[in-house]
JSON list of C-alpha atoms (C1' of nucleotides) in Angstrom, two decimals:
[
{"chain": "A", "resi": 111, "resn": "MET", "atom": "CA", "xyz": [125.37, 179.44, 145.47]},
{"chain": "A", "resi": 112, "resn": "PRO", "atom": "CA", "xyz": [128.39, 178.66, 143.45]},
{"chain": "A", "resi": 113, "resn": "THR", "atom": "CA", "xyz": [130.87, 181.51, 142.98]},
{"chain": "A", "resi": 114, "resn": "VAL", "atom": "CA", "xyz": [133.73, 181.83, 140.38]},
{"chain": "A", "resi": 115, "resn": "ASP", "atom": "CA", "xyz": [137.46, 182.75, 140.69]},
{"chain": "A", "resi": 116, "resn": "LEU", "atom": "CA", "xyz": [137.19, 186.08, 138.64]},
{"chain": "A", "resi": 117, "resn": "THR", "atom": "CA", "xyz": [140.96, 185.90, 138.19]},
{"chain": "A", "resi": 118, "resn": "GLN", "atom": "CA", "xyz": [141.04, 182.46, 136.81]},
{"chain": "A", "resi": 119, "resn": "LEU", "atom": "CA", "xyz": [138.07, 183.08, 134.70]},
{"chain": "A", "resi": 120, "resn": "TYR", "atom": "CA", "xyz": [139.80, 186.06, 133.07]},
{"chain": "A", "resi": 121, "resn": "GLU", "atom": "CA", "xyz": [143.26, 184.29, 132.71]},
{"chain": "A", "resi": 122, "resn": "THR", "atom": "CA", "xyz": [141.36, 181.52, 131.31]},
{"chain": "A", "resi": 123, "resn": "MET", "atom": "CA", "xyz": [139.50, 183.55, 128.67]},
{"chain": "A", "resi": 124, "resn": "SER", "atom": "CA", "xyz": [142.64, 185.57, 127.94]},
{"chain": "A", "resi": 125, "resn": "HIS", "atom": "CA", "xyz": [144.56, 182.33, 127.39]},
{"chain": "A", "resi": 126, "resn": "HIS", "atom": "CA", "xyz": [142.08, 181.16, 124.87]},
{"chain": "A", "resi": 127, "resn": "MET", "atom": "CA", "xyz": [141.05, 184.19, 123.12]},
{"chain": "A", "resi": 128, "resn": "GLY", "atom": "CA", "xyz": [144.01, 186.47, 123.41]},
{"chain": "A", "resi": 129, "resn": "PRO", "atom": "CA", "xyz": [143.61, 190.45, 123.73]},
{"chain": "A", "resi": 130, "resn": "SER", "atom": "CA", "xyz": [140.19, 191.49, 123.21]},
{"chain": "A", "resi": 131, "resn": "GLY", "atom": "CA", "xyz": [141.37, 194.34, 121.42]},
{"chain": "A", "resi": 132, "resn": "TRP", "atom": "CA", "xyz": [138.77, 196.66, 122.29]},
{"chain": "A", "resi": 133, "resn": "TRP", "atom": "CA", "xyz": [138.05, 200.08, 122.86]},
{"chain": "A", "resi": 134, "resn": "PRO", "atom": "CA", "xyz": [141.31, 200.99, 124.39]},
{"chain": "A", "resi": 135, "resn": "SER", "atom": "CA", "xyz": [142.55, 201.21, 120.95]},
{"chain": "A", "resi": 136, "resn": "ASP", "atom": "CA", "xyz": [140.01, 204.00, 120.19]},
{"chain": "A", "resi": 137, "resn": "THR", "atom": "CA", "xyz": [140.16, 207.74, 121.50]},
{"chain": "A", "resi": 138, "resn": "LYS", "atom": "CA", "xyz": [138.31, 208.48, 124.51]},
{"chain": "A", "resi": 139, "resn": "SER", "atom": "CA", "xyz": [136.10, 210.73, 122.56]},
{"chain": "A", "resi": 140, "resn": "ASP", "atom": "CA", "xyz": [135.37, 207.80, 120.20]},
{"chain": "A", "resi": 141, "resn": "ILE", "atom": "CA", "xyz": [134.32, 205.50, 123.13]},
{"chain": "A", "resi": 142, "resn": "ILE", "atom": "CA", "xyz": [132.20, 208.37, 124.63]},
{"chain": "A", "resi": 143, "resn": "VAL", "atom": "CA", "xyz": [129.76, 208.53, 121.60]},
{"chain": "A", "resi": 144, "resn": "GLY", "atom": "CA", "xyz": [130.01, 204.79, 120.74]},
{"chain": "A", "resi": 145, "resn": "ALA", "atom": "CA", "xyz": [128.98, 203.81, 124.12]},
{"chain": "A", "resi": 146, "resn": "ILE", "atom": "CA", "xyz": [125.76, 205.62, 123.42]},
{"chain": "A", "resi": 147, "resn": "LEU", "atom": "CA", "xyz": [125.44, 204.62, 119.66]},
{"chain": "A", "resi": 148, "resn": "VAL", "atom": "CA", "xyz": [125.58, 201.03, 120.52]},
{"chain": "A", "resi": 149, "resn": "GLN", "atom": "CA", "xyz": [122.85, 200.92, 122.90]},
{"chain": "A", "resi": 150, "resn": "ASN", "atom": "CA", "xyz": [120.56, 197.99, 122.27]},
{"chain": "A", "resi": 151, "resn": "THR", "atom": "CA", "xyz": [122.18, 198.26, 118.56]},
{"chain": "A", "resi": 152, "resn": "TYR", "atom": "CA", "xyz": [124.61, 196.03, 116.26]},
{"chain": "A", "resi": 153, "resn": "TRP", "atom": "CA", "xyz": [127.88, 197.34, 116.42]},
{"chain": "A", "resi": 154, "resn": "LYS", "atom": "CA", "xyz": [128.24, 197.35, 112.87]},
{"chain": "A", "resi": 155, "resn": "ASN", "atom": "CA", "xyz": [125.26, 200.02, 112.56]},
{"chain": "A", "resi": 156, "resn": "ALA", "atom": "CA", "xyz": [126.76, 201.94, 115.55]},
{"chain": "A", "resi": 157, "resn": "GLY", "atom": "CA", "xyz": [129.75, 202.17, 113.66]},
{"chain": "A", "resi": 158, "resn": "THR", "atom": "CA", "xyz": [128.29, 203.69, 110.61]},
{"chain": "A", "resi": 159, "resn": "SER", "atom": "CA", "xyz": [127.02, 206.27, 112.64]},
{"chain": "A", "resi": 160, "resn": "LEU", "atom": "CA", "xyz": [130.03, 206.93, 114.62]},
{"chain": "A", "resi": 161, "resn": "ASN", "atom": "CA", "xyz": [131.95, 207.22, 111.14]},
{"chain": "A", "resi": 162, "resn": "ASN", "atom": "CA", "xyz": [129.38, 209.56, 109.95]},
{"chain": "A", "resi": 163, "resn": "ILE", "atom": "CA", "xyz": [129.86, 211.67, 113.19]},
{"chain": "A", "resi": 164, "resn": "LYS", "atom": "CA", "xyz": [133.68, 211.58, 112.71]},
{"chain": "A", "resi": 165, "resn": "THR", "atom": "CA", "xyz": [133.42, 212.57, 109.13]},
{"chain": "A", "resi": 166, "resn": "ALA", "atom": "CA", "xyz": [131.18, 215.49, 109.97]},
{"chain": "A", "resi": 167, "resn": "THR", "atom": "CA", "xyz": [132.95, 216.86, 113.14]},
{"chain": "A", "resi": 168, "resn": "GLN", "atom": "CA", "xyz": [136.40, 215.08, 113.23]},
{"chain": "A", "resi": 169, "resn": "MET", "atom": "CA", "xyz": [135.25, 214.51, 116.61]},
{"chain": "A", "resi": 170, "resn": "ASP", "atom": "CA", "xyz": [135.96, 218.01, 117.62]},
{"chain": "A", "resi": 171, "resn": "ALA", "atom": "CA", "xyz": [133.80, 218.80, 120.74]},
{"chain": "A", "resi": 172, "resn": "LYS", "atom": "CA", "xyz": [133.06, 222.40, 119.50]},
{"chain": "A", "resi": 173, "resn": "THR", "atom": "CA", "xyz": [132.28, 221.47, 116.33]},
{"chain": "A", "resi": 174, "resn": "LEU", "atom": "CA", "xyz": [129.95, 218.50, 117.54]},
{"chain": "A", "resi": 175, "resn": "LEU", "atom": "CA", "xyz": [128.17, 220.82, 119.81]},
{"chain": "A", "resi": 176, "resn": "ALA", "atom": "CA", "xyz": [127.31, 223.51, 117.07]},
{"chain": "A", "resi": 177, "resn": "LEU", "atom": "CA", "xyz": [125.38, 220.81, 115.07]},
{"chain": "A", "resi": 178, "resn": "SER", "atom": "CA", "xyz": [121.75, 221.28, 114.98]},
{"chain": "A", "resi": 179, "resn": "GLN", "atom": "CA", "xyz": [119.58, 218.36, 116.43]},
{"chain": "A", "resi": 180, "resn": "ASP", "atom": "CA", "xyz": [118.31, 217.62, 113.05]},
{"chain": "A", "resi": 181, "resn": "ASP", "atom": "CA", "xyz": [121.81, 217.26, 111.79]},
{"chain": "A", "resi": 182, "resn": "LEU", "atom": "CA", "xyz": [122.98, 215.16, 114.59]},
{"chain": "A", "resi": 183, "resn": "ILE", "atom": "CA", "xyz": [119.83, 212.85, 113.91]},
{"chain": "A", "resi": 184, "resn": "ASP", "atom": "CA", "xyz": [120.79, 212.35, 110.35]},
{"chain": "A", "resi": 185, "resn": "LEU", "atom": "CA", "xyz": [124.41, 211.18, 111.34]},
{"chain": "A", "resi": 186, "resn": "ILE", "atom": "CA", "xyz": [122.92, 208.89, 113.81]},
{"chain": "A", "resi": 187, "resn": "ARG", "atom": "CA", "xyz": [119.95, 207.63, 111.77]},
{"chain": "A", "resi": 188, "resn": "PRO", "atom": "CA", "xyz": [121.63, 204.41, 110.83]},
{"chain": "A", "resi": 189, "resn": "SER", "atom": "CA", "xyz": [121.96, 202.90, 114.12]},
{"chain": "A", "resi": 190, "resn": "GLY", "atom": "CA", "xyz": [118.31, 203.88, 115.32]},
{"chain": "A", "resi": 191, "resn": "PHE", "atom": "CA", "xyz": [116.86, 205.45, 118.42]},
{"chain": "A", "resi": 192, "resn": "TYR", "atom": "CA", "xyz": [118.22, 208.96, 116.98]},
{"chain": "A", "resi": 193, "resn": "LYS", "atom": "CA", "xyz": [116.11, 211.24, 118.95]},
{"chain": "A", "resi": 194, "resn": "ASN", "atom": "CA", "xyz": [117.37, 209.73, 122.13]},
{"chain": "A", "resi": 195, "resn": "LYS", "atom": "CA", "xyz": [120.85, 209.25, 121.08]},
{"chain": "A", "resi": 196, "resn": "SER", "atom": "CA", "xyz": [121.28, 212.67, 119.54]},
{"chain": "A", "resi": 197, "resn": "LYS", "atom": "CA", "xyz": [120.08, 214.32, 122.75]},
{"chain": "A", "resi": 198, "resn": "ALA", "atom": "CA", "xyz": [122.23, 211.87, 124.95]},
{"chain": "A", "resi": 199, "resn": "ILE", "atom": "CA", "xyz": [125.64, 212.67, 122.98]},
{"chain": "A", "resi": 200, "resn": "HIS", "atom": "CA", "xyz": [124.81, 216.52, 122.98]},
{"chain": "A", "resi": 201, "resn": "ASN", "atom": "CA", "xyz": [124.58, 216.48, 126.70]},
{"chain": "A", "resi": 202, "resn": "VAL", "atom": "CA", "xyz": [127.38, 214.33, 127.43]},
{"chain": "A", "resi": 203, "resn": "PHE", "atom": "CA", "xyz": [129.63, 216.22, 125.08]},
{"chain": "A", "resi": 204, "resn": "GLN", "atom": "CA", "xyz": [128.32, 219.17, 126.86]},
{"chain": "A", "resi": 205, "resn": "TRP", "atom": "CA", "xyz": [128.90, 217.86, 130.34]},
{"chain": "A", "resi": 206, "resn": "PHE", "atom": "CA", "xyz": [132.55, 216.85, 129.36]},
{"chain": "A", "resi": 207, "resn": "GLU", "atom": "CA", "xyz": [133.20, 220.28, 127.72]},
{"chain": "A", "resi": 208, "resn": "ASP", "atom": "CA", "xyz": [132.04, 222.04, 130.78]},
{"chain": "A", "resi": 209, "resn": "ARG", "atom": "CA", "xyz": [134.78, 220.12, 132.76]},
{"chain": "A", "resi": 210, "resn": "ASN", "atom": "CA", "xyz": [137.52, 220.78, 130.18]},
{"chain": "A", "resi": 211, "resn": "TRP", "atom": "CA", "xyz": [137.73, 217.04, 129.09]},
{"chain": "A", "resi": 212, "resn": "ASP", "atom": "CA", "xyz": [140.36, 216.61, 131.88]},
{"chain": "A", "resi": 213, "resn": "TYR", "atom": "CA", "xyz": [139.44, 212.97, 132.92]},
{"chain": "A", "resi": 214, "resn": "HIS", "atom": "CA", "xyz": [141.95, 212.71, 135.49]},
{"chain": "A", "resi": 215, "resn": "GLN", "atom": "CA", "xyz": [140.72, 215.88, 137.24]},
{"chain": "A", "resi": 216, "resn": "ILE", "atom": "CA", "xyz": [137.22, 214.69, 136.89]},
{"chain": "A", "resi": 217, "resn": "TRP", "atom": "CA", "xyz": [137.82, 211.60, 138.72]},
{"chain": "A", "resi": 218, "resn": "ALA", "atom": "CA", "xyz": [140.03, 213.20, 141.38]},
{"chain": "A", "resi": 219, "resn": "ASP", "atom": "CA", "xyz": [137.25, 215.55, 142.32]},
{"chain": "A", "resi": 220, "resn": "ASN", "atom": "CA", "xyz": [134.36, 213.32, 142.19]},
{"chain": "A", "resi": 221, "resn": "ARG", "atom": "CA", "xyz": [135.42, 209.54, 143.18]},
{"chain": "A", "resi": 222, "resn": "ALA", "atom": "CA", "xyz": [132.70, 209.16, 145.50]},
{"chain": "A", "resi": 223, "resn": "THR", "atom": "CA", "xyz": [129.74, 210.42, 143.47]},
{"chain": "A", "resi": 224, "resn": "LEU", "atom": "CA", "xyz": [130.98, 210.17, 139.70]},
{"chain": "A", "resi": 225, "resn": "ARG", "atom": "CA", "xyz": [128.60, 207.14, 138.84]},
{"chain": "A", "resi": 226, "resn": "GLN", "atom": "CA", "xyz": [125.63, 208.92, 140.23]},
{"chain": "A", "resi": 227, "resn": "GLN", "atom": "CA", "xyz": [126.62, 212.10, 138.47]},
{"chain": "A", "resi": 228, "resn": "LEU", "atom": "CA", "xyz": [126.97, 210.09, 135.23]},
{"chain": "A", "resi": 229, "resn": "LEU", "atom": "CA", "xyz": [123.47, 208.39, 135.70]},
{"chain": "A", "resi": 230, "resn": "LYS", "atom": "CA", "xyz": [121.99, 211.77, 135.90]},
{"chain": "A", "resi": 231, "resn": "LEU", "atom": "CA", "xyz": [122.86, 212.45, 132.33]},
{"chain": "A", "resi": 232, "resn": "PRO", "atom": "CA", "xyz": [119.86, 211.51, 129.88]},
{"chain": "A", "resi": 233, "resn": "GLY", "atom": "CA", "xyz": [120.86, 208.61, 128.04]},
{"chain": "A", "resi": 234, "resn": "VAL", "atom": "CA", "xyz": [123.41, 207.19, 130.54]},
{"chain": "A", "resi": 235, "resn": "GLY", "atom": "CA", "xyz": [121.95, 204.34, 132.24]},
{"chain": "A", "resi": 236, "resn": "ASN", "atom": "CA", "xyz": [123.96, 201.52, 134.42]},
{"chain": "A", "resi": 237, "resn": "GLU", "atom": "CA", "xyz": [125.92, 200.07, 131.47]},
{"chain": "A", "resi": 238, "resn": "THR", "atom": "CA", "xyz": [127.11, 203.31, 129.90]},
{"chain": "A", "resi": 239, "resn": "ALA", "atom": "CA", "xyz": [128.00, 204.63, 133.28]},
{"chain": "A", "resi": 240, "resn": "ASP", "atom": "CA", "xyz": [130.19, 201.66, 133.97]},
{"chain": "A", "resi": 241, "resn": "ASP", "atom": "CA", "xyz": [131.66, 201.89, 130.49]},
{"chain": "A", "resi": 242, "resn": "TYR", "atom": "CA", "xyz": [132.74, 205.48, 131.09]},
{"chain": "A", "resi": 243, "resn": "LEU", "atom": "CA", "xyz": [134.14, 204.49, 134.48]},
{"chain": "A", "resi": 244, "resn": "VAL", "atom": "CA", "xyz": [136.17, 201.65, 132.97]},
{"chain": "A", "resi": 245, "resn": "TYR", "atom": "CA", "xyz": [137.37, 202.91, 129.81]},
{"chain": "A", "resi": 246, "resn": "ILE", "atom": "CA", "xyz": [136.84, 206.73, 130.20]},
{"chain": "A", "resi": 247, "resn": "PHE", "atom": "CA", "xyz": [138.12, 207.03, 133.68]},
{"chain": "A", "resi": 248, "resn": "ASP", "atom": "CA", "xyz": [140.42, 204.04, 133.78]},
{"chain": "A", "resi": 249, "resn": "GLN", "atom": "CA", "xyz": [138.69, 202.44, 136.93]},
{"chain": "A", "resi": 250, "resn": "PRO", "atom": "CA", "xyz": [138.88, 198.67, 137.34]},
{"chain": "A", "resi": 251, "resn": "ASP", "atom": "CA", "xyz": [135.31, 198.01, 137.52]},
{"chain": "A", "resi": 252, "resn": "PHE", "atom": "CA", "xyz": [132.65, 195.34, 136.34]},
{"chain": "A", "resi": 253, "resn": "ILE", "atom": "CA", "xyz": [130.16, 195.77, 133.45]},
{"chain": "A", "resi": 254, "resn": "ALA", "atom": "CA", "xyz": [127.12, 193.73, 134.04]},
{"chain": "A", "resi": 255, "resn": "ASP", "atom": "CA", "xyz": [125.94, 193.90, 130.50]},
{"chain": "A", "resi": 256, "resn": "THR", "atom": "CA", "xyz": [123.70, 191.37, 128.56]},
{"chain": "A", "resi": 257, "resn": "TYR", "atom": "CA", "xyz": [126.48, 189.06, 127.54]},
{"chain": "A", "resi": 258, "resn": "ALA", "atom": "CA", "xyz": [127.83, 189.26, 131.05]},
{"chain": "A", "resi": 259, "resn": "ARG", "atom": "CA", "xyz": [124.61, 188.33, 132.55]},
{"chain": "A", "resi": 260, "resn": "ARG", "atom": "CA", "xyz": [124.31, 185.29, 130.33]},
{"chain": "A", "resi": 261, "resn": "LEU", "atom": "CA", "xyz": [127.85, 183.97, 130.86]},
{"chain": "A", "resi": 262, "resn": "PHE", "atom": "CA", "xyz": [127.53, 183.94, 134.59]},
{"chain": "A", "resi": 263, "resn": "ALA", "atom": "CA", "xyz": [124.13, 182.51, 134.37]},
{"chain": "A", "resi": 264, "resn": "HIS", "atom": "CA", "xyz": [126.23, 179.66, 132.81]},
{"chain": "A", "resi": 265, "resn": "LEU", "atom": "CA", "xyz": [129.05, 179.79, 135.45]},
{"chain": "A", "resi": 266, "resn": "GLY", "atom": "CA", "xyz": [126.33, 178.77, 137.98]},
{"chain": "A", "resi": 267, "resn": "TYR", "atom": "CA", "xyz": [124.85, 182.08, 139.17]},
{"chain": "A", "resi": 268, "resn": "GLU", "atom": "CA", "xyz": [121.15, 182.98, 139.34]},
{"chain": "A", "resi": 269, "resn": "LYS", "atom": "CA", "xyz": [119.80, 183.67, 135.90]},
{"chain": "A", "resi": 270, "resn": "THR", "atom": "CA", "xyz": [118.92, 187.32, 135.77]},
{"chain": "A", "resi": 271, "resn": "ASP", "atom": "CA", "xyz": [117.96, 190.05, 133.46]},
{"chain": "A", "resi": 272, "resn": "SER", "atom": "CA", "xyz": [118.73, 192.49, 135.86]},
{"chain": "A", "resi": 273, "resn": "TYR", "atom": "CA", "xyz": [121.92, 194.84, 135.60]},
{"chain": "A", "resi": 274, "resn": "PRO", "atom": "CA", "xyz": [121.96, 195.79, 139.30]},
{"chain": "A", "resi": 275, "resn": "HIS", "atom": "CA", "xyz": [121.34, 192.14, 140.35]},
{"chain": "A", "resi": 276, "resn": "LEU", "atom": "CA", "xyz": [124.20, 190.60, 138.47]},
{"chain": "A", "resi": 277, "resn": "LYS", "atom": "CA", "xyz": [126.60, 193.73, 139.35]},
{"chain": "A", "resi": 278, "resn": "GLN", "atom": "CA", "xyz": [125.97, 193.51, 142.95]},
{"chain": "A", "resi": 279, "resn": "GLN", "atom": "CA", "xyz": [127.04, 189.86, 143.18]},
{"chain": "A", "resi": 280, "resn": "ILE", "atom": "CA", "xyz": [130.40, 190.62, 141.10]},
{"chain": "A", "resi": 281, "resn": "THR", "atom": "CA", "xyz": [133.24, 192.27, 142.67]},
{"chain": "A", "resi": 282, "resn": "LEU", "atom": "CA", "xyz": [136.78, 192.28, 140.85]},
{"chain": "A", "resi": 283, "resn": "PRO", "atom": "CA", "xyz": [139.64, 191.44, 143.00]},
{"chain": "A", "resi": 284, "resn": "LYS", "atom": "CA", "xyz": [141.95, 194.25, 144.22]},
{"chain": "A", "resi": 285, "resn": "THR", "atom": "CA", "xyz": [144.56, 192.66, 141.93]},
{"chain": "A", "resi": 286, "resn": "PHE", "atom": "CA", "xyz": [142.40, 193.73, 138.99]},
{"chain": "A", "resi": 287, "resn": "THR", "atom": "CA", "xyz": [144.20, 196.62, 137.25]},
{"chain": "A", "resi": 288, "resn": "PHE", "atom": "CA", "xyz": [141.91, 198.85, 134.90]},
{"chain": "A", "resi": 289, "resn": "GLU", "atom": "CA", "xyz": [143.58, 197.57, 131.96]},
{"chain": "A", "resi": 290, "resn": "MET", "atom": "CA", "xyz": [142.51, 193.94, 133.13]},
{"chain": "A", "resi": 291, "resn": "ALA", "atom": "CA", "xyz": [139.11, 195.00, 133.65]},
{"chain": "A", "resi": 292, "resn": "GLN", "atom": "CA", "xyz": [138.80, 196.63, 130.23]},
{"chain": "A", "resi": 293, "resn": "ASP", "atom": "CA", "xyz": [140.00, 193.41, 128.65]},
{"chain": "A", "resi": 294, "resn": "PHE", "atom": "CA", "xyz": [137.80, 191.44, 130.80]},
{"chain": "A", "resi": 295, "resn": "HIS", "atom": "CA", "xyz": [134.58, 193.12, 129.55]},
{"chain": "A", "resi": 296, "resn": "GLY", "atom": "CA", "xyz": [135.96, 193.03, 125.82]},
{"chain": "A", "resi": 297, "resn": "LEU", "atom": "CA", "xyz": [136.65, 189.07, 126.23]},
{"chain": "A", "resi": 298, "resn": "ILE", "atom": "CA", "xyz": [133.18, 188.75, 127.90]},
{"chain": "A", "resi": 299, "resn": "ASP", "atom": "CA", "xyz": [131.48, 190.40, 124.99]},
{"chain": "A", "resi": 300, "resn": "GLU", "atom": "CA", "xyz": [133.52, 188.49, 122.21]},
{"chain": "A", "resi": 301, "resn": "PHE", "atom": "CA", "xyz": [132.89, 185.36, 123.99]},
{"chain": "A", "resi": 302, "resn": "GLY", "atom": "CA", "xyz": [129.15, 186.24, 123.98]},
{"chain": "A", "resi": 303, "resn": "LYS", "atom": "CA", "xyz": [129.11, 186.74, 120.39]},
{"chain": "A", "resi": 304, "resn": "GLN", "atom": "CA", "xyz": [130.71, 183.46, 119.74]},
{"chain": "A", "resi": 305, "resn": "TYR", "atom": "CA", "xyz": [128.96, 181.25, 122.27]},
{"chain": "A", "resi": 306, "resn": "LEU", "atom": "CA", "xyz": [126.14, 182.93, 123.80]},
{"chain": "A", "resi": 307, "resn": "GLN", "atom": "CA", "xyz": [123.91, 184.04, 121.02]},
{"chain": "A", "resi": 308, "resn": "HIS", "atom": "CA", "xyz": [121.82, 180.89, 120.86]},
{"chain": "A", "resi": 309, "resn": "GLU", "atom": "CA", "xyz": [120.70, 178.51, 123.32]},
{"chain": "A", "resi": 310, "resn": "GLY", "atom": "CA", "xyz": [123.23, 175.64, 123.41]},
{"chain": "A", "resi": 311, "resn": "ASP", "atom": "CA", "xyz": [126.23, 177.63, 122.03]},
{"chain": "A", "resi": 312, "resn": "PHE", "atom": "CA", "xyz": [127.50, 177.63, 125.31]},
{"chain": "A", "resi": 313, "resn": "GLU", "atom": "CA", "xyz": [128.05, 173.93, 125.52]},
{"chain": "A", "resi": 314, "resn": "THR", "atom": "CA", "xyz": [130.76, 174.07, 122.50]},
{"chain": "A", "resi": 315, "resn": "SER", "atom": "CA", "xyz": [132.87, 176.61, 124.12]},
{"chain": "A", "resi": 316, "resn": "PHE", "atom": "CA", "xyz": [136.21, 176.06, 125.92]},
{"chain": "A", "resi": 317, "resn": "LEU", "atom": "CA", "xyz": [134.65, 177.32, 129.12]},
{"chain": "A", "resi": 318, "resn": "VAL", "atom": "CA", "xyz": [132.70, 173.99, 129.53]},
{"chain": "A", "resi": 319, "resn": "GLU", "atom": "CA", "xyz": [135.74, 171.82, 130.48]},
{"chain": "A", "resi": 320, "resn": "GLU", "atom": "CA", "xyz": [137.47, 174.57, 132.45]},
{"chain": "A", "resi": 321, "resn": "LEU", "atom": "CA", "xyz": [134.14, 175.26, 134.59]},
{"chain": "A", "resi": 322, "resn": "PRO", "atom": "CA", "xyz": [135.25, 172.74, 137.61]},
{"chain": "A", "resi": 323, "resn": "ARG", "atom": "CA", "xyz": [138.38, 174.38, 137.98]},
{"chain": "A", "resi": 324, "resn": "LEU", "atom": "CA", "xyz": [136.77, 177.98, 138.07]},
{"chain": "A", "resi": 325, "resn": "GLN", "atom": "CA", "xyz": [134.11, 177.17, 140.41]},
{"chain": "A", "resi": 326, "resn": "THR", "atom": "CA", "xyz": [134.99, 177.92, 143.97]},
{"chain": "A", "resi": 327, "resn": "HIS", "atom": "CA", "xyz": [132.81, 176.82, 146.93]},
{"chain": "B", "resi": 179, "resn": "DC", "atom": "C1'", "xyz": [108.25, 187.74, 107.52]},
{"chain": "B", "resi": 180, "resn": "DT", "atom": "C1'", "xyz": [109.73, 187.78, 112.25]},
{"chain": "B", "resi": 181, "resn": "DC", "atom": "C1'", "xyz": [113.22, 188.54, 115.46]},
{"chain": "B", "resi": 182, "resn": "DC", "atom": "C1'", "xyz": [116.64, 191.25, 117.90]},
{"chain": "B", "resi": 183, "resn": "DA", "atom": "C1'", "xyz": [121.38, 193.91, 118.82]},
{"chain": "B", "resi": 184, "resn": "DG", "atom": "C1'", "xyz": [127.29, 195.45, 123.51]},
{"chain": "B", "resi": 185, "resn": "DG", "atom": "C1'", "xyz": [120.14, 199.98, 126.70]},
{"chain": "B", "resi": 186, "resn": "DA", "atom": "C1'", "xyz": [117.53, 203.64, 128.91]},
{"chain": "B", "resi": 187, "resn": "DC", "atom": "C1'", "xyz": [113.56, 205.35, 130.68]},
{"chain": "B", "resi": 188, "resn": "DA", "atom": "C1'", "xyz": [108.80, 206.30, 132.22]},
{"chain": "B", "resi": 189, "resn": "DA", "atom": "C1'", "xyz": [104.54, 204.39, 133.67]},
{"chain": "B", "resi": 190, "resn": "DG", "atom": "C1'", "xyz": [102.44, 200.85, 136.48]},
{"chain": "B", "resi": 191, "resn": "DC", "atom": "C1'", "xyz": [102.62, 197.41, 140.03]},
{"chain": "C", "resi": 113, "resn": "DG", "atom": "C1'", "xyz": [111.97, 197.28, 144.83]},
{"chain": "C", "resi": 114, "resn": "DC", "atom": "C1'", "xyz": [110.58, 194.67, 139.81]},
{"chain": "C", "resi": 115, "resn": "DT", "atom": "C1'", "xyz": [108.37, 194.20, 135.16]},
{"chain": "C", "resi": 116, "resn": "DT", "atom": "C1'", "xyz": [106.50, 196.12, 130.58]},
{"chain": "C", "resi": 117, "resn": "DG", "atom": "C1'", "xyz": [106.10, 199.06, 126.70]},
{"chain": "C", "resi": 118, "resn": "DT", "atom": "C1'", "xyz": [108.51, 202.19, 123.54]},
{"chain": "C", "resi": 119, "resn": "DC", "atom": "C1'", "xyz": [112.17, 204.26, 120.99]},
{"chain": "C", "resi": 120, "resn": "DA", "atom": "C1'", "xyz": [114.16, 202.73, 115.38]},
{"chain": "C", "resi": 121, "resn": "DT", "atom": "C1'", "xyz": [117.60, 200.83, 112.11]},
{"chain": "C", "resi": 122, "resn": "DG", "atom": "C1'", "xyz": [119.40, 197.15, 109.47]},
{"chain": "C", "resi": 123, "resn": "DG", "atom": "C1'", "xyz": [121.07, 192.39, 109.38]},
{"chain": "C", "resi": 124, "resn": "DA", "atom": "C1'", "xyz": [120.32, 187.32, 110.20]}
]
DNA sequence: CTCCAGGACAAGC
DNA sequence: GCTTGTCATGGA
């Protein structure tokens, strides 16, 4: 089975697309909420809900936690799945509140089991847990989301709809910093929006010419 | 009108 | 372990 040099892939995408300019520019609270709002939802709609929540709470944890579920639902409504998402956001905020929002300390105390702990939170699945590891806890990890699965299928990996299946096959080299991992995920999804929306789009991308150089055997 | 987006989850196999 | 139905709005 073909494999790809992830460092070469990242550098190629970075060279052609520039910095992804993604989540790292937002506050971590924005990311915590946004990662839930955007689940299977257009980012534009998730952004509307996020702005509603920001306006209502200034992203102050105690203010948000004091909202009734109905009030939170009204803020989330534009991005759908509002029952699940309101519950998820409330629970996740309570979880961080209980731990004093000390991301560094949380990581230091829970290195081995943090991912499993995050997965226990209702509304936090594989992708959101990895989003948090990469963008909240600053860990160099790989996020095997929909666009990543489509991309790696084009790069010669076995086509799969399973998050764990791709995740299992991809290990970022030790040389990847967490900033690179954050940017890499942003680039993959920006690439996906441009070249993986429809069947055949990939063939028009810059990666087609680069493919032979990226593949290692 | 139909399809689906930066998933999660429970039920059934 | 893996597949399928459900949750929901708004844009293409």
